[in-house]
Amino acid sequence: MGELVLSNRASAATHSEANDEVTQYLTFAVSDERLAMSIDAVKEIIETPSVTRVPMTPDYIRGVINLRGSVVPVIDLGARLGRGPIVLTKRSCIVLVEVRVGDEAHVLGMLVDEVKNILEIARDDIKPPPEFGSEIRTDFIEAMGRVDDVFVIILSVDHVLSLQELAALRRISQDSASGGVDGES
Amino acid sequence: MSLDSARQAFLAEVAELLQSMEDALLALEDDPTDAESLNAVFRAMHTIKGTGGVFGYDAIVEFTHTVETLMDQVRSGQVPLTRPLIETLFACRDHSAQLVDAIVAADTPDAPLDPELAQAGAVLLARLAPAGAVAAPAPTATPTREMRNLPVASDLWMLTLKFKRDSFRDGIDPLSFLRYLGSLGELVHVAVQLDPEALRIETFDAESCYLQFGIGFRGEVDKPTLAGVFEFADQDCELRILEPDTAQSKYLELLAAVPDDQVGWIGDLLLRIGALTAGELERALQTQSSEGAGETPEARKRRVGEILVEQGSIKPAVVEQAVRTQDAARARRQEEAHFIRVDAQRLGHLIDLIGELVTSSAAIRVLVKRAGIEDMNEVVDGVDYLVSEIRDNALQLRMVQIGESLSRFKRVVRDVSHELGKEIDLSVTGGETELDKTVVEKMIDPLTHLIRNAIDHGIETPEIRLAHGKPAQGTVRINAYHDSGHIVVEIADDGAGLDTARIRAKAESVGLIKPDEVLTHEETLRLIFAPGLSTKEQATNLSGRGVGMDVVRRNIEALRGTVELDSRLGEGTQVTIVLPLTLAIIDGFLVGAGPDQYVIPLAQVAECVEMGAASGVKRHSEHYINLRNEVLPFIRLTELFENADPAHRTGHRESLVVVRFGHHKMGLVVDTLLGELQTVIKPLGKVFERLRGVAGATILGTGDIALILDVAELAAIAEGQRSGSGKRLASA
């Protein structure tokens, strides 16, 4: 099926010995923007299988997939970040992420437009998130990573895929209307 | 079996025994003379003592031994079973449980006992002491084999003593035995006989003994004691002891009461109850071995009894009873042998595997159909049939009767009603109803909460009840029964009922409803399931500790169940819980709506009809349909789910699936009917835990996922969307 299984941190860790405090990030694209996420949480990347829609849920819940016999929810990262649902193409992928709540591990799928590559970013090149001016909810941004003088948004797994918030099954418009969650500026 | 697993087995056994002890004590409260319950209490203590001894848990042995001894005295009628004594025995039961937990957890048998626990035990034993002459500390470590001294009432023991020729030469003085015997009781009459041989003058030897005695003896002794008198002359005389009739009836009673695990060979059995002396048994066994070598054990067993009767050691009636006791014990043991204890996890793993098997066989069916291999259809059908049989049988393994779990509530009701000074009777019906053990375990907490609510908030004190013209004793009724693939558990009380005005006031004060909102009686009652609503001002010891009806509802809904409440002020409250029988695999009915497929639990499907006037289905109004003159509410799935498929819009004939849930019926309008399928329920996970209307998911033979619909919740959602005010309630 052409699945790309990542063995954590196994690949290409040989070069760039300049700074030993190096973290690996998986980068992917959503609505033509390059985003990154710490690779620690990423379990696996798969091609998009058929996704079963779950009725009466907000649009950032894309549905559920059959992952080798278990039912795994899939989050539409485009909708989740307020960029509109992702349109499936040949390049769209699902990034499987493990989210821990207490002692329990939950696997979630994250639908993205395209998976790019794995980046190594030195600690010196990681900057705090801007306080405003981003189109993405500020709590979704963990940090900014500088790569070749361009900043890449590093997403916070805990916030983007917060089970508690996802399980509320509220539509984003309702979120801002009720004022419960940070507005999207 | 490692020591650890042996300990686990011990714990499981103790739990079971203590449960049966509790049941027995509850029964004894109603009838303090119930022999079976008395035995059950005795047996529980006795067995725990024995097994505890094997592990070297001395503290357990010591404690249970004292209780056992007391129970033995109660059983034999020496100590009356009073209410305070039952109370103490309840406490002893609880203490035993704590003791076992503490000691097994401590891991080393000789670890010092927690002083608090030891103190509690001593207090209990002290409370037992005045009730009966409590025995000295038990012999530790080894299970006791002591047989109690039975006082035997009057009437005469008949002893025959036949001394052997060489008695005098061996230095035996027959008279000294008689004198000793006389010191134990009263020699009512002594008949001296001479061996006829003595009269044959030609062989008579003045130094030989020709004496035979027939003695009528009265005294408070038992057979082994009497035999002991002549123990010294064992080799020199033939002794027969025949017990008085009163002793015999005592034997019969004792035989009936011998715990199963002590029933062995008939000789041992008779020896144990004191009906036989070791000498008598040995003689009989010798006779037996000289008579019948090579016979089957079965034949031999009968004959020991016969020989004993023949040699005059025992009366036939006693042997008969012994044989009966033996047979009964054997039968019970065989019954026990029909059960195997299985680790619940292994069973769970088996059921998971069968779930995968169901999915795989569905996949095969899809592939065979796609490839168009006609020849294989029959094989696939056969496999399907087998898989569904295996599935049913495997699920059956995990089915338990709900009554076993409900019986624990008797204790709760009893303790709590004492504490509150209320008189409450708990009646349980339908205890034989079966459901999956995993469901039982998860429903115990909510059930406990509901029952405590009924006792605490529901039933009034006797004074108030009498003032309202009700009987002083309140009733809490639990009733369980099966209904279309679900189990229904009703918890009803005849207490004060719920005050809708107060619920409303409270709901308004916490902002749950607006003051001008109009609610029906049912809607107001349903408010009680909303979070943060507890009408009891004062939190009591028992309930109202912040875990309210909303938690009950959430727990029940997590099991794909529903909970409904009905109450009339002053008349009582009834809570009805409906739960699926299993959380693993069900029979489902697959339908298509829009581009998606959904499973409806087959047990809830009443019928399927095609939409259209020809089949008797007429659209009555926007939300109702006329099916053969019956008016049904209906939901069009594609409307509710907003997933209408444009391809289906024109010229497509929809179907109506009539579903039932509880006492309600409803129609679901779908695009296509796809037929029955075995449905392995997969949880949807935490993200969807608050999603209503969908109970889970299943994987189809194609590898696609179909969602399993929760019909009752769908109805609630649809109702909520129609009546604006109900919307909040439905999603509260």
mmCIF file with all atom_site columns, C-alpha atoms in Angstrom, chain B residues 104-226:
data_model
loop_
_atom_site.group_PDB
_atom_site.id
_atom_site.type_symbol
_atom_site.label_atom_id
_atom_site.label_alt_id
_atom_site.label_comp_id
_atom_site.label_asym_id
_atom_site.label_entity_id
_atom_site.label_seq_id
_atom_site.pdbx_PDB_ins_code
_atom_site.Cartn_x
_atom_site.Cartn_y
_atom_site.Cartn_z
_atom_site.occupancy
_atom_site.B_iso_or_equiv
_atom_site.pdbx_formal_charge
_atom_site.auth_seq_id
_atom_site.auth_comp_id
_atom_site.auth_asym_id
_atom_site.auth_atom_id
_atom_site.pdbx_PDB_model_num
ATOM 1   C CA . VAL B 1 104 ? -2.709  -11.723 51.539 1.00 0.00 ? 104 VAL B CA 1
ATOM 2   C CA . ALA B 1 105 ? -1.607  -8.208  50.611 1.00 0.00 ? 105 ALA B CA 1
ATOM 3   C CA . ALA B 1 106 ? 1.147   -8.375  53.255 1.00 0.00 ? 106 ALA B CA 1
ATOM 4   C CA . ASP B 1 107 ? 2.581   -11.229 51.200 1.00 0.00 ? 107 ASP B CA 1
ATOM 5   C CA . THR B 1 108 ? 4.415   -12.930 54.040 1.00 0.00 ? 108 THR B CA 1
ATOM 6   C CA . PRO B 1 109 ? 2.193   -15.087 56.201 1.00 0.00 ? 109 PRO B CA 1
ATOM 7   C CA . ASP B 1 110 ? 3.986   -14.227 59.419 1.00 0.00 ? 110 ASP B CA 1
ATOM 8   C CA . ALA B 1 111 ? 4.035   -10.470 58.914 1.00 0.00 ? 111 ALA B CA 1
ATOM 9   C CA . PRO B 1 112 ? 2.684   -8.827  62.056 1.00 0.00 ? 112 PRO B CA 1
ATOM 10  C CA . LEU B 1 113 ? -0.971  -7.974  61.857 1.00 0.00 ? 113 LEU B CA 1
ATOM 11  C CA . ASP B 1 114 ? -2.022  -4.350  61.711 1.00 0.00 ? 114 ASP B CA 1
ATOM 12  C CA . PRO B 1 115 ? -2.691  -3.590  65.400 1.00 0.00 ? 115 PRO B CA 1
ATOM 13  C CA . GLU B 1 116 ? -5.960  -1.859  64.552 1.00 0.00 ? 116 GLU B CA 1
ATOM 14  C CA . LEU B 1 117 ? -7.205  -4.895  62.710 1.00 0.00 ? 117 LEU B CA 1
ATOM 15  C CA . ALA B 1 118 ? -6.058  -7.219  65.457 1.00 0.00 ? 118 ALA B CA 1
ATOM 16  C CA . GLN B 1 119 ? -7.847  -5.044  67.979 1.00 0.00 ? 119 GLN B CA 1
ATOM 17  C CA . ALA B 1 120 ? -11.051 -5.123  65.925 1.00 0.00 ? 120 ALA B CA 1
ATOM 18  C CA . GLY B 1 121 ? -10.837 -8.903  65.756 1.00 0.00 ? 121 GLY B CA 1
ATOM 19  C CA . ALA B 1 122 ? -10.332 -9.187  69.500 1.00 0.00 ? 122 ALA B CA 1
ATOM 20  C CA . VAL B 1 123 ? -13.368 -6.990  70.118 1.00 0.00 ? 123 VAL B CA 1
ATOM 21  C CA . LEU B 1 124 ? -15.478 -9.187  67.879 1.00 0.00 ? 124 LEU B CA 1
ATOM 22  C CA . LEU B 1 125 ? -14.298 -12.354 69.545 1.00 0.00 ? 125 LEU B CA 1
ATOM 23  C CA . ALA B 1 126 ? -15.069 -10.824 72.901 1.00 0.00 ? 126 ALA B CA 1
ATOM 24  C CA . ARG B 1 127 ? -18.578 -10.116 71.664 1.00 0.00 ? 127 ARG B CA 1
ATOM 25  C CA . LEU B 1 128 ? -18.941 -13.726 70.649 1.00 0.00 ? 128 LEU B CA 1
ATOM 26  C CA . ALA B 1 129 ? -17.667 -15.006 73.958 1.00 0.00 ? 129 ALA B CA 1
ATOM 27  C CA . PRO B 1 130 ? -20.741 -14.455 76.141 1.00 0.00 ? 130 PRO B CA 1
ATOM 28  C CA . ALA B 1 131 ? -22.869 -16.093 73.476 1.00 0.00 ? 131 ALA B CA 1
ATOM 29  C CA . GLY B 1 132 ? -21.243 -19.446 73.910 1.00 0.00 ? 132 GLY B CA 1
ATOM 30  C CA . ALA B 1 133 ? -18.329 -21.146 75.489 1.00 0.00 ? 133 ALA B CA 1
ATOM 31  C CA . VAL B 1 134 ? -15.810 -20.205 72.896 1.00 0.00 ? 134 VAL B CA 1
ATOM 32  C CA . ALA B 1 135 ? -13.127 -22.706 72.282 1.00 0.00 ? 135 ALA B CA 1
ATOM 33  C CA . ALA B 1 136 ? -9.486  -22.316 73.059 1.00 0.00 ? 136 ALA B CA 1
ATOM 34  C CA . PRO B 1 137 ? -7.313  -20.976 70.263 1.00 0.00 ? 137 PRO B CA 1
ATOM 35  C CA . ALA B 1 138 ? -7.275  -23.251 67.317 1.00 0.00 ? 138 ALA B CA 1
ATOM 36  C CA . PRO B 1 139 ? -4.452  -25.540 66.514 1.00 0.00 ? 139 PRO B CA 1
ATOM 37  C CA . THR B 1 140 ? -2.686  -23.525 63.885 1.00 0.00 ? 140 THR B CA 1
ATOM 38  C CA . ALA B 1 141 ? -1.486  -24.368 60.425 1.00 0.00 ? 141 ALA B CA 1
ATOM 39  C CA . THR B 1 142 ? -3.192  -27.715 60.024 1.00 0.00 ? 142 THR B CA 1
ATOM 40  C CA . PRO B 1 143 ? -6.863  -27.888 59.247 1.00 0.00 ? 143 PRO B CA 1
ATOM 41  C CA . THR B 1 144 ? -8.517  -29.344 62.269 1.00 0.00 ? 144 THR B CA 1
ATOM 42  C CA . ARG B 1 145 ? -9.824  -32.826 62.214 1.00 0.00 ? 145 ARG B CA 1
ATOM 43  C CA . GLU B 1 146 ? -11.224 -32.713 65.710 1.00 0.00 ? 146 GLU B CA 1
ATOM 44  C CA . MET B 1 147 ? -14.612 -34.213 66.203 1.00 0.00 ? 147 MET B CA 1
ATOM 45  C CA . ARG B 1 148 ? -16.700 -32.617 68.784 1.00 0.00 ? 148 ARG B CA 1
ATOM 46  C CA . ASN B 1 149 ? -17.690 -34.400 71.929 1.00 0.00 ? 149 ASN B CA 1
ATOM 47  C CA . LEU B 1 150 ? -21.294 -35.076 71.661 1.00 0.00 ? 150 LEU B CA 1
ATOM 48  C CA . PRO B 1 151 ? -23.211 -35.317 74.823 1.00 0.00 ? 151 PRO B CA 1
ATOM 49  C CA . VAL B 1 152 ? -25.531 -38.239 74.457 1.00 0.00 ? 152 VAL B CA 1
ATOM 50  C CA . ALA B 1 153 ? -28.694 -38.301 76.416 1.00 0.00 ? 153 ALA B CA 1
ATOM 51  C CA . SER B 1 154 ? -29.914 -41.083 78.640 1.00 0.00 ? 154 SER B CA 1
ATOM 52  C CA . ASP B 1 155 ? -30.939 -44.573 77.687 1.00 0.00 ? 155 ASP B CA 1
ATOM 53  C CA . LEU B 1 156 ? -28.672 -47.486 77.772 1.00 0.00 ? 156 LEU B CA 1
ATOM 54  C CA . TRP B 1 157 ? -25.512 -48.311 76.003 1.00 0.00 ? 157 TRP B CA 1
ATOM 55  C CA . MET B 1 158 ? -25.254 -52.050 75.443 1.00 0.00 ? 158 MET B CA 1
ATOM 56  C CA . LEU B 1 159 ? -21.732 -53.385 75.758 1.00 0.00 ? 159 LEU B CA 1
ATOM 57  C CA . THR B 1 160 ? -20.689 -56.945 75.207 1.00 0.00 ? 160 THR B CA 1
ATOM 58  C CA . LEU B 1 161 ? -17.257 -57.962 76.382 1.00 0.00 ? 161 LEU B CA 1
ATOM 59  C CA . LYS B 1 162 ? -15.795 -61.301 75.554 1.00 0.00 ? 162 LYS B CA 1
ATOM 60  C CA . PHE B 1 163 ? -12.427 -61.861 77.158 1.00 0.00 ? 163 PHE B CA 1
ATOM 61  C CA . LYS B 1 164 ? -9.974  -64.191 75.588 1.00 0.00 ? 164 LYS B CA 1
ATOM 62  C CA . ARG B 1 165 ? -8.611  -67.264 77.241 1.00 0.00 ? 165 ARG B CA 1
ATOM 63  C CA . ASP B 1 166 ? -5.214  -65.771 77.824 1.00 0.00 ? 166 ASP B CA 1
ATOM 64  C CA . SER B 1 167 ? -6.464  -62.629 79.528 1.00 0.00 ? 167 SER B CA 1
ATOM 65  C CA . PHE B 1 168 ? -5.475  -63.666 83.015 1.00 0.00 ? 168 PHE B CA 1
ATOM 66  C CA . ARG B 1 169 ? -2.124  -64.871 81.855 1.00 0.00 ? 169 ARG B CA 1
ATOM 67  C CA . ASP B 1 170 ? -1.580  -61.445 80.201 1.00 0.00 ? 170 ASP B CA 1
ATOM 68  C CA . GLY B 1 171 ? -2.289  -59.765 83.483 1.00 0.00 ? 171 GLY B CA 1
ATOM 69  C CA . ILE B 1 172 ? -5.702  -58.411 82.580 1.00 0.00 ? 172 ILE B CA 1
ATOM 70  C CA . ASP B 1 173 ? -8.211  -58.000 85.359 1.00 0.00 ? 173 ASP B CA 1
ATOM 71  C CA . PRO B 1 174 ? -11.668 -57.753 83.796 1.00 0.00 ? 174 PRO B CA 1
ATOM 72  C CA . LEU B 1 175 ? -13.170 -56.309 86.903 1.00 0.00 ? 175 LEU B CA 1
ATOM 73  C CA . SER B 1 176 ? -10.842 -53.316 86.931 1.00 0.00 ? 176 SER B CA 1
ATOM 74  C CA . PHE B 1 177 ? -12.283 -52.275 83.583 1.00 0.00 ? 177 PHE B CA 1
ATOM 75  C CA . LEU B 1 178 ? -15.777 -52.559 84.885 1.00 0.00 ? 178 LEU B CA 1
ATOM 76  C CA . ARG B 1 179 ? -14.894 -50.473 87.869 1.00 0.00 ? 179 ARG B CA 1
ATOM 77  C CA . TYR B 1 180 ? -13.394 -47.801 85.646 1.00 0.00 ? 180 TYR B CA 1
ATOM 78  C CA . LEU B 1 181 ? -16.434 -47.907 83.427 1.00 0.00 ? 181 LEU B CA 1
ATOM 79  C CA . GLY B 1 182 ? -18.560 -47.429 86.520 1.00 0.00 ? 182 GLY B CA 1
ATOM 80  C CA . SER B 1 183 ? -16.713 -44.216 87.240 1.00 0.00 ? 183 SER B CA 1
ATOM 81  C CA . LEU B 1 184 ? -17.916 -42.744 83.916 1.00 0.00 ? 184 LEU B CA 1
ATOM 82  C CA . GLY B 1 185 ? -21.554 -43.349 84.540 1.00 0.00 ? 185 GLY B CA 1
ATOM 83  C CA . GLU B 1 186 ? -23.933 -45.873 85.934 1.00 0.00 ? 186 GLU B CA 1
ATOM 84  C CA . LEU B 1 187 ? -23.715 -49.610 85.392 1.00 0.00 ? 187 LEU B CA 1
ATOM 85  C CA . VAL B 1 188 ? -27.434 -50.282 85.243 1.00 0.00 ? 188 VAL B CA 1
ATOM 86  C CA . HIS B 1 189 ? -27.060 -53.997 84.970 1.00 0.00 ? 189 HIS B CA 1
ATOM 87  C CA . VAL B 1 190 ? -24.213 -56.384 84.408 1.00 0.00 ? 190 VAL B CA 1
ATOM 88  C CA . ALA B 1 191 ? -24.870 -59.891 83.216 1.00 0.00 ? 191 ALA B CA 1
ATOM 89  C CA . VAL B 1 192 ? -21.997 -62.326 83.588 1.00 0.00 ? 192 VAL B CA 1
ATOM 90  C CA . GLN B 1 193 ? -21.914 -65.260 81.253 1.00 0.00 ? 193 GLN B CA 1
ATOM 91  C CA . LEU B 1 194 ? -19.587 -68.133 80.996 1.00 0.00 ? 194 LEU B CA 1
ATOM 92  C CA . ASP B 1 195 ? -18.216 -69.368 77.750 1.00 0.00 ? 195 ASP B CA 1
ATOM 93  C CA . PRO B 1 196 ? -19.862 -72.808 77.222 1.00 0.00 ? 196 PRO B CA 1
ATOM 94  C CA . GLU B 1 197 ? -16.350 -74.180 76.817 1.00 0.00 ? 197 GLU B CA 1
ATOM 95  C CA . ALA B 1 198 ? -15.785 -73.649 80.507 1.00 0.00 ? 198 ALA B CA 1
ATOM 96  C CA . LEU B 1 199 ? -18.221 -76.438 81.254 1.00 0.00 ? 199 LEU B CA 1
ATOM 97  C CA . ARG B 1 200 ? -16.213 -79.018 79.405 1.00 0.00 ? 200 ARG B CA 1
ATOM 98  C CA . ILE B 1 201 ? -14.332 -80.330 82.316 1.00 0.00 ? 201 ILE B CA 1
ATOM 99  C CA . GLU B 1 202 ? -11.777 -82.280 80.334 1.00 0.00 ? 202 GLU B CA 1
ATOM 100 C CA . THR B 1 203 ? -10.364 -79.145 78.703 1.00 0.00 ? 203 THR B CA 1
ATOM 101 C CA . PHE B 1 204 ? -11.093 -76.672 81.486 1.00 0.00 ? 204 PHE B CA 1
ATOM 102 C CA . ASP B 1 205 ? -8.077  -74.678 82.548 1.00 0.00 ? 205 ASP B CA 1
ATOM 103 C CA . ALA B 1 206 ? -8.372  -72.795 85.812 1.00 0.00 ? 206 ALA B CA 1
ATOM 104 C CA . GLU B 1 207 ? -5.927  -70.167 84.621 1.00 0.00 ? 207 GLU B CA 1
ATOM 105 C CA . SER B 1 208 ? -7.903  -69.393 81.502 1.00 0.00 ? 208 SER B CA 1
ATOM 106 C CA . CYS B 1 209 ? -10.553 -66.776 81.319 1.00 0.00 ? 209 CYS B CA 1
ATOM 107 C CA . TYR B 1 210 ? -14.036 -67.829 80.263 1.00 0.00 ? 210 TYR B CA 1
ATOM 108 C CA . LEU B 1 211 ? -15.807 -64.641 81.255 1.00 0.00 ? 211 LEU B CA 1
ATOM 109 C CA . GLN B 1 212 ? -18.224 -62.720 79.096 1.00 0.00 ? 212 GLN B CA 1
ATOM 110 C CA . PHE B 1 213 ? -20.080 -59.643 80.208 1.00 0.00 ? 213 PHE B CA 1
ATOM 111 C CA . GLY B 1 214 ? -23.239 -57.998 78.992 1.00 0.00 ? 214 GLY B CA 1
ATOM 112 C CA . ILE B 1 215 ? -23.438 -54.524 80.384 1.00 0.00 ? 215 ILE B CA 1
ATOM 113 C CA . GLY B 1 216 ? -26.202 -51.976 80.372 1.00 0.00 ? 216 GLY B CA 1
ATOM 114 C CA . PHE B 1 217 ? -24.601 -48.610 80.875 1.00 0.00 ? 217 PHE B CA 1
ATOM 115 C CA . ARG B 1 218 ? -26.021 -45.139 81.309 1.00 0.00 ? 218 ARG B CA 1
ATOM 116 C CA . GLY B 1 219 ? -23.797 -42.135 81.064 1.00 0.00 ? 219 GLY B CA 1
ATOM 117 C CA . GLU B 1 220 ? -22.998 -38.927 79.204 1.00 0.00 ? 220 GLU B CA 1
ATOM 118 C CA . VAL B 1 221 ? -20.316 -40.420 76.996 1.00 0.00 ? 221 VAL B CA 1
ATOM 119 C CA . ASP B 1 222 ? -19.733 -41.161 73.396 1.00 0.00 ? 222 ASP B CA 1
ATOM 120 C CA . LYS B 1 223 ? -18.619 -44.283 71.719 1.00 0.00 ? 223 LYS B CA 1
ATOM 121 C CA . PRO B 1 224 ? -14.924 -43.553 71.386 1.00 0.00 ? 224 PRO B CA 1
ATOM 122 C CA . THR B 1 225 ? -14.774 -42.781 75.113 1.00 0.00 ? 225 THR B CA 1
ATOM 123 C CA . LEU B 1 226 ? -16.328 -46.105 75.946 1.00 0.00 ? 226 LEU B CA 1
#
